[in-house]
Short mmCIF file of C-alpha atoms in Angstrom, two decimals:
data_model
loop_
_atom_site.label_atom_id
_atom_site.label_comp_id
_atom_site.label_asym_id
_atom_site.label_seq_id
_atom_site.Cartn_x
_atom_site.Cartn_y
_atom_site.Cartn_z
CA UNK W 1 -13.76 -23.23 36.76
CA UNK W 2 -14.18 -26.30 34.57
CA UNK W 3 -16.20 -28.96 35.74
CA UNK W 4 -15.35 -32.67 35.85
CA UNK W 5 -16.36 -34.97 33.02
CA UNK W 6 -17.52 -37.71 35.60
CA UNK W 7 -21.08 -38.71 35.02
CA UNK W 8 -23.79 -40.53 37.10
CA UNK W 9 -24.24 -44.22 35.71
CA UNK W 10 -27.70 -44.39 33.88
CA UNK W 11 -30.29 -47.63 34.66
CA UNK W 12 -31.72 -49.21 31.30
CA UNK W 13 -34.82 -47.21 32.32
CA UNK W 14 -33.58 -43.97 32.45
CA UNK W 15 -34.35 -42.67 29.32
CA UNK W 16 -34.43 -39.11 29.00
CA UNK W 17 -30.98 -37.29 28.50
CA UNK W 18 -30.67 -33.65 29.43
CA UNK W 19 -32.24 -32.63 25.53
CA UNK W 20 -35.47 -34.65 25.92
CA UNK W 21 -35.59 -33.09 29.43
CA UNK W 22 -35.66 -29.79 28.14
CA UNK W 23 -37.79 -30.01 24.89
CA UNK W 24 -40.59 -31.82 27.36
CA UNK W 25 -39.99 -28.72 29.88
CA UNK W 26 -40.59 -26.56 26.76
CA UNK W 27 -44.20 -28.10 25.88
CA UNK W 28 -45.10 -27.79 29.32
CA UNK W 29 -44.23 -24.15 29.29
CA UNK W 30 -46.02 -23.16 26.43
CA UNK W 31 -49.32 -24.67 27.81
CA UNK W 32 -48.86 -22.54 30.85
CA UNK W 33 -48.13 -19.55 29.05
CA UNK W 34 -51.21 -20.04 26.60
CA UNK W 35 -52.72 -19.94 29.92
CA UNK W 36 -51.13 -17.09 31.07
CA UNK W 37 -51.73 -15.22 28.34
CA UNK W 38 -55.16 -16.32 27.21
CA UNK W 39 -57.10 -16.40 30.75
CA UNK W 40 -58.90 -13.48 30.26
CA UNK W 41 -60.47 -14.54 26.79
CA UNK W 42 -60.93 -18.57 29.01
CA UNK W 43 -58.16 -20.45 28.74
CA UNK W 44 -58.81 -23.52 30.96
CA UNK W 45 -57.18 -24.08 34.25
CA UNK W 46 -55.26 -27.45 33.99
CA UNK W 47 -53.15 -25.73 31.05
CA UNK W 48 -51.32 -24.09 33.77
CA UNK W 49 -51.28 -27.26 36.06
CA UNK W 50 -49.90 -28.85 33.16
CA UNK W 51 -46.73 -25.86 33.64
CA UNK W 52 -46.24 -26.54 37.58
CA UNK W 53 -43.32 -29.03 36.95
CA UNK W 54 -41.56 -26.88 34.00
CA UNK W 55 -39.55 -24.66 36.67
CA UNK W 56 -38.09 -27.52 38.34
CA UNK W 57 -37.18 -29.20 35.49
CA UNK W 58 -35.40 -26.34 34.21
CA UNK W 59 -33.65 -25.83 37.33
CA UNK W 60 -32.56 -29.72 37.18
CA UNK W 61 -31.77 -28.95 33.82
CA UNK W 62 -29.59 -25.53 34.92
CA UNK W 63 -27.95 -26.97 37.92
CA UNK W 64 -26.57 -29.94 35.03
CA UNK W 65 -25.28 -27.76 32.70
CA UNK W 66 -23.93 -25.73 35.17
CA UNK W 67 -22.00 -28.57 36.12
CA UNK W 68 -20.86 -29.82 32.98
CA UNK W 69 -20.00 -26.38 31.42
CA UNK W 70 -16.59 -25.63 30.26
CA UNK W 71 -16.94 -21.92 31.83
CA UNK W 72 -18.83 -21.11 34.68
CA UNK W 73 -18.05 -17.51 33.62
CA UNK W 74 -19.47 -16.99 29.98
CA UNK W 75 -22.43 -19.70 31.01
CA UNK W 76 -23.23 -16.80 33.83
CA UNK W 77 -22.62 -14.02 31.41
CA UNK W 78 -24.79 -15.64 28.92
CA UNK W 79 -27.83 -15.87 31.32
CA UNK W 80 -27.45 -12.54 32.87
CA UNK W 81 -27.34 -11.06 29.10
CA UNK W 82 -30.38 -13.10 28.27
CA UNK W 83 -32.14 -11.63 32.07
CA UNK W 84 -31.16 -8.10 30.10
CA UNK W 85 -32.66 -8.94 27.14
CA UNK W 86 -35.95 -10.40 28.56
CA UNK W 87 -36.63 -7.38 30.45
CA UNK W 88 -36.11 -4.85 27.84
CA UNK W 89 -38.34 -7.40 25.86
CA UNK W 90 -41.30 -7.52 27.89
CA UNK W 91 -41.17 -3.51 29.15
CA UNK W 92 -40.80 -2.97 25.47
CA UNK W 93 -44.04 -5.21 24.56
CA UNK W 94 -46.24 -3.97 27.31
CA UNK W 95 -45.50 -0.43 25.86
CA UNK W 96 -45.86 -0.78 22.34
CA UNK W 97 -48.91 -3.03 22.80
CA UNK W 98 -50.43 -2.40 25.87
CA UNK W 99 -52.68 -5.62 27.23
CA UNK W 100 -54.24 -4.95 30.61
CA UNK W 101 -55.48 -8.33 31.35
CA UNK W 102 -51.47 -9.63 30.94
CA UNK W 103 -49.04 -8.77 33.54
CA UNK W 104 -45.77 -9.67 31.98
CA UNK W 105 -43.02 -10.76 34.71
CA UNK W 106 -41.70 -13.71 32.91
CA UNK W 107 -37.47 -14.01 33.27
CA UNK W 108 -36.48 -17.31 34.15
CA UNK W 109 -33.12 -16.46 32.79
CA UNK W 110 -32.66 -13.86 36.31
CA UNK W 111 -33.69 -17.09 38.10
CA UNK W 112 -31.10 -18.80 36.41
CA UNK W 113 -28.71 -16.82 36.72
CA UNK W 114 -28.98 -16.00 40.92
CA UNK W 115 -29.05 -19.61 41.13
CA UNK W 116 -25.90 -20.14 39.24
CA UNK W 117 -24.14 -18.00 41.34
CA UNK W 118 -25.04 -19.24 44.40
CA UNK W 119 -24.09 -22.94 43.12
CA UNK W 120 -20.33 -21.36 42.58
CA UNK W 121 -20.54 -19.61 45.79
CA UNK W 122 -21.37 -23.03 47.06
CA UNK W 123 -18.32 -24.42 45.80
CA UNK W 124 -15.61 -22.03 46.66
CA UNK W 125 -17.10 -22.09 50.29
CA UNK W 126 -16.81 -26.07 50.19
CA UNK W 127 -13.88 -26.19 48.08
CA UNK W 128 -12.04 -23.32 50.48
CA UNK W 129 -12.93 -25.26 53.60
CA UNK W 130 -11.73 -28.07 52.98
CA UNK W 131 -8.61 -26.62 51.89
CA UNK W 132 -8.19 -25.24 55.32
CA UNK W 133 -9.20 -28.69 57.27
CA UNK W 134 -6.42 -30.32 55.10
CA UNK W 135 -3.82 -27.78 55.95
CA UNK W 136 -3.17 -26.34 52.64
CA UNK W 137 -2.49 -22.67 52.35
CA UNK W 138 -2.26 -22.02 48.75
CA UNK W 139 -5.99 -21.25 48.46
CA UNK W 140 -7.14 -19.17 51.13
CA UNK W 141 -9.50 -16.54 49.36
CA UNK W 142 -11.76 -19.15 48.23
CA UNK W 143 -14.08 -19.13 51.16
CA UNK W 144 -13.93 -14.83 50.77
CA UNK W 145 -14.44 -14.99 47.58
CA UNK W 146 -17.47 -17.87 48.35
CA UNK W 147 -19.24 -15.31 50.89
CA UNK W 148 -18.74 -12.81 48.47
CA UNK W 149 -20.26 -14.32 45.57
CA UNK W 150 -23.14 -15.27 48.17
CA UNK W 151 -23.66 -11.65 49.01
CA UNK W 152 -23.64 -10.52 45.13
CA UNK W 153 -27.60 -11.40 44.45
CA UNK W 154 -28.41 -9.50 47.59
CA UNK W 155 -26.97 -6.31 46.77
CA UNK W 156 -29.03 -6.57 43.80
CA UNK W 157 -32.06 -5.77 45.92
CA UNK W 158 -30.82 -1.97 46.89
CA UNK W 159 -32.34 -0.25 44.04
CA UNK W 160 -35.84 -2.00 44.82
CA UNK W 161 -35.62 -1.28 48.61
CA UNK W 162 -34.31 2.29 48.11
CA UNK W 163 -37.52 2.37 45.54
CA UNK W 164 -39.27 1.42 48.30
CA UNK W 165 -38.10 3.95 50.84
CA UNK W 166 -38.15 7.06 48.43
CA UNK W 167 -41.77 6.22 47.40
CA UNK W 168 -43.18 7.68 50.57
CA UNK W 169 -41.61 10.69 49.94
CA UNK W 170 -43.88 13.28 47.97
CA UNK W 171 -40.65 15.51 46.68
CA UNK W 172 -39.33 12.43 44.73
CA UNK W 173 -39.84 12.56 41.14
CA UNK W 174 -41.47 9.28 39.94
CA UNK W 175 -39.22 9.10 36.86
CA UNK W 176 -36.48 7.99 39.46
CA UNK W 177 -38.74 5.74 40.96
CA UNK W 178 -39.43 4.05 37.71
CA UNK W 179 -35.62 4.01 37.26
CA UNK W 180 -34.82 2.35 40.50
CA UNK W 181 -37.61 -0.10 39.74
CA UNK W 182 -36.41 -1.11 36.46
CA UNK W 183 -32.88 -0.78 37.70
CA UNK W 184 -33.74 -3.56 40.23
CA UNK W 185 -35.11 -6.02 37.42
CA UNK W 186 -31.77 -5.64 35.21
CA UNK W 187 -29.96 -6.81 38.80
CA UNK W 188 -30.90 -10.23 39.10
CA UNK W 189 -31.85 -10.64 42.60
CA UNK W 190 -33.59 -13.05 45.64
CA UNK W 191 -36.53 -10.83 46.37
CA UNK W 192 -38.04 -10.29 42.43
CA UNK W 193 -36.68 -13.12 40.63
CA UNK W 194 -39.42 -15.67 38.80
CA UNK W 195 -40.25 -17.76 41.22
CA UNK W 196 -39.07 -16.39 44.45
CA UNK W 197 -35.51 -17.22 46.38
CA UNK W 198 -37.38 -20.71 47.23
CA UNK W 199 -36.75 -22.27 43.66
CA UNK W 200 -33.58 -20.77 43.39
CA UNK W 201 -32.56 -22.65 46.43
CA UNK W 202 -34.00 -25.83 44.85
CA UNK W 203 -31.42 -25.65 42.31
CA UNK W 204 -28.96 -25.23 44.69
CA UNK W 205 -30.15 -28.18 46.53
CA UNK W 206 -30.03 -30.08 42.93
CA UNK W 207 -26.60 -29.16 42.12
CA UNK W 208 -25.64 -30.22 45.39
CA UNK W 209 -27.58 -33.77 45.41
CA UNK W 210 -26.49 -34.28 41.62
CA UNK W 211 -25.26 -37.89 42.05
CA UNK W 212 -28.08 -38.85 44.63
CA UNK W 213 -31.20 -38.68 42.76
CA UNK W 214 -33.39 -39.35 45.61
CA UNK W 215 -32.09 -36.64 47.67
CA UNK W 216 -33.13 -34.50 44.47
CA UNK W 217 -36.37 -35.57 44.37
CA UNK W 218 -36.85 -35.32 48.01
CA UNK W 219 -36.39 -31.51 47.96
CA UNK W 220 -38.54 -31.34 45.14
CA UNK W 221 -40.56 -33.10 47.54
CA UNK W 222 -39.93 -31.04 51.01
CA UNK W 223 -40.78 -27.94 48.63
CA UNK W 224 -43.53 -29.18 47.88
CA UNK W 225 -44.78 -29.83 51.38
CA UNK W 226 -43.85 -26.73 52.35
CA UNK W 227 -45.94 -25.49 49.63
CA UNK W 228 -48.87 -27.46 50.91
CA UNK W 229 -48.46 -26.38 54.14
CA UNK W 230 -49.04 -22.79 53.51
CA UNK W 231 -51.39 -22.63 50.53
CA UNK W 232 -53.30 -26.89 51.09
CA UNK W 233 -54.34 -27.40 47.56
CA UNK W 234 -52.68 -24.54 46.05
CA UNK W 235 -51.83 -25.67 41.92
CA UNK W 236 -48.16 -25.11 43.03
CA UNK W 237 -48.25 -28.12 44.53
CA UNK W 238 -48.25 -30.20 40.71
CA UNK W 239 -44.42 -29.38 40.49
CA UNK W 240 -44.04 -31.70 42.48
CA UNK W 241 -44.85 -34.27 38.94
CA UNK W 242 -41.84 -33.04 37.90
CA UNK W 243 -39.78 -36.05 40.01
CA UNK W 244 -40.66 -38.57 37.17
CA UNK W 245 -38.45 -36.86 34.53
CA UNK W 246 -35.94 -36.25 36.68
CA UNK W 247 -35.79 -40.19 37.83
CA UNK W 248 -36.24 -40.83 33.96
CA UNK W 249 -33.00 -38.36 33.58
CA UNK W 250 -30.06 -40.76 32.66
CA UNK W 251 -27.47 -38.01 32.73
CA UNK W 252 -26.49 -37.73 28.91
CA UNK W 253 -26.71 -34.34 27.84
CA UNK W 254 -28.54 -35.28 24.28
CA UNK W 255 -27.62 -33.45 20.85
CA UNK W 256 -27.65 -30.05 22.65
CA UNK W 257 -29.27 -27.00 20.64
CA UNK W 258 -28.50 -24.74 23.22
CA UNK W 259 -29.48 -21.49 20.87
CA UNK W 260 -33.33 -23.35 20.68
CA UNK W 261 -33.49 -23.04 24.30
CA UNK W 262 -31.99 -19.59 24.60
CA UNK W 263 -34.37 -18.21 21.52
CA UNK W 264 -37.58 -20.01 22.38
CA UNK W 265 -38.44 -18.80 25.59
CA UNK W 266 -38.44 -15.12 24.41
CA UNK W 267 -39.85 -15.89 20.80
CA UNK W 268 -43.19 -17.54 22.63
CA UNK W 269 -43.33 -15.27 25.23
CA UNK W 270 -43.42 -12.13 22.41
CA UNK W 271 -45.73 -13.87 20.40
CA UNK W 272 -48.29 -15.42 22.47
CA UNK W 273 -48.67 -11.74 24.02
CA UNK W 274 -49.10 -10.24 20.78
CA UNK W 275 -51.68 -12.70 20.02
CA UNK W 276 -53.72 -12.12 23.23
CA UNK W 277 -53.34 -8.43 22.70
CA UNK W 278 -54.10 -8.12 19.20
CA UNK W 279 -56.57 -11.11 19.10
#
């Protein structure tokens, strides 16, 4: 499960590496978040345009390091701990301090994470076919263990659709409602992950397109569109700004500070909520 060491050959102007990529996603987000978080009390509008392109640029940024990771497994483990923790985090906040103009679904990690797996299910499918158009034998449960890693997310969704189901019936307590519900947001899954299964398939298609930018951009781009298409003018649409960074991307991965990244997202979540709520 380790991934090559090949990289894409950078153009003199290509100048952001994968840390400068992420620390620029991270301004972004906190504008949107102020947003978020501050709307009510008349936080402006184009704070939140501003956060459009941060989800794409942290998938580009996920689908890299996915890549480049020296274990698939522990970089999975680490973002389905870090799903856990955000959503004891925010059920925990929005108890303690209740804020009823603040909804708090934010858990890019789950997003992350469903999108990861699907990139390794990718792989063993790819890997495993090929294996069998070659003639070799000595690999044969890669495209089983592909479909199954495909099929993982999904089953995810059971304790939300069983939610569902049971909430029509009036001889079901709600305290097991509430515990399928919350049940379904510690299994990272297609149907209530940040974002939706469309941006998790965007970092598929990112992972897969990693040494053609333009293909990359262009389903940023077809996203986009499709975006458009549904919702014309709809603020969505600004992720598709996110393409200049990722041309600018010259496919060094910078000094790191993976804990920053891990840390930060929660830290400004917690506090910018507090703030709204106590302010």
């Amino acid at each position: 499960m380790t991934a090559s060491s090949a990289r894409v050959p950078a153009r003199r102007w290509q100048v952001l590496d994968g840390t400068a990529l992420k620390l620029l996603a991270m301004a972004l987000m906190t504008a949107d978040h102020i947003h978020q978080m501050f709307a009510p009390a008349g936080a402006p509008l184009w704070l939140t345009i501003l956060g459009r392109p941060v989800f794409p640029l942290f998938l580009f940024a996920a689908a890299e390091g996915f890549h480049y990771t020296r274990s698939r497994r522990r970089y999975l483990l680490r973002l389905l701990l870090a799903s856990w923790g955000m959503t004891l985090l925010t059920t925990v906040l929005q108890q303690a301090v209740p804020e009823p103009g603040v909804v708090l679904m934010n858990n890019a990690f789950s997003t992350f994470f469903v999108t990861g797996v699907y990139i390794q299910s990718w792989d063993w499918l790819t890997a495993g076919l090929r294996a069998r158009r070659s003639g070799l034998v000595r690999r044969p449960g890669l495209v089983l263990r592909g479909l199954l890693a495909a099929l993982l997310p999904l089953a995810g969704m059971l304790p939300a659709l069983a939610a569902g189901v049971l909430s029509f019936r009036e001889d079901v307590p709600l305290a097991v409602l509430r515990g399928l519900a919350f049940l379904s947001l510690l299994l990272p899954n297609p149907l209530l992950i940040e974002g939706g299964p469309a941006l998790a398939a965007l970092g598929v298609l990112f992972y897969i397109f990693r040494k053609n930018r333009a293909a990359q951009v262009a389903a940023l781009g077809a996203l986009t569109a499709l975006v458009w298409l549904r919702r014309p003018g709809d603020i969505q649409c600004w992720m598709a700004a996110a393409a200049l960074p990722i041309l600018l991307y010259n496919g060094r991965p910078g000094r790191g500070w993976k804990p920053l990244f891990y840390l930060y997202y929660p830290a400004h979540i917690a506090a910018l909520y507090l703030a709204a709520a106590l302010l």
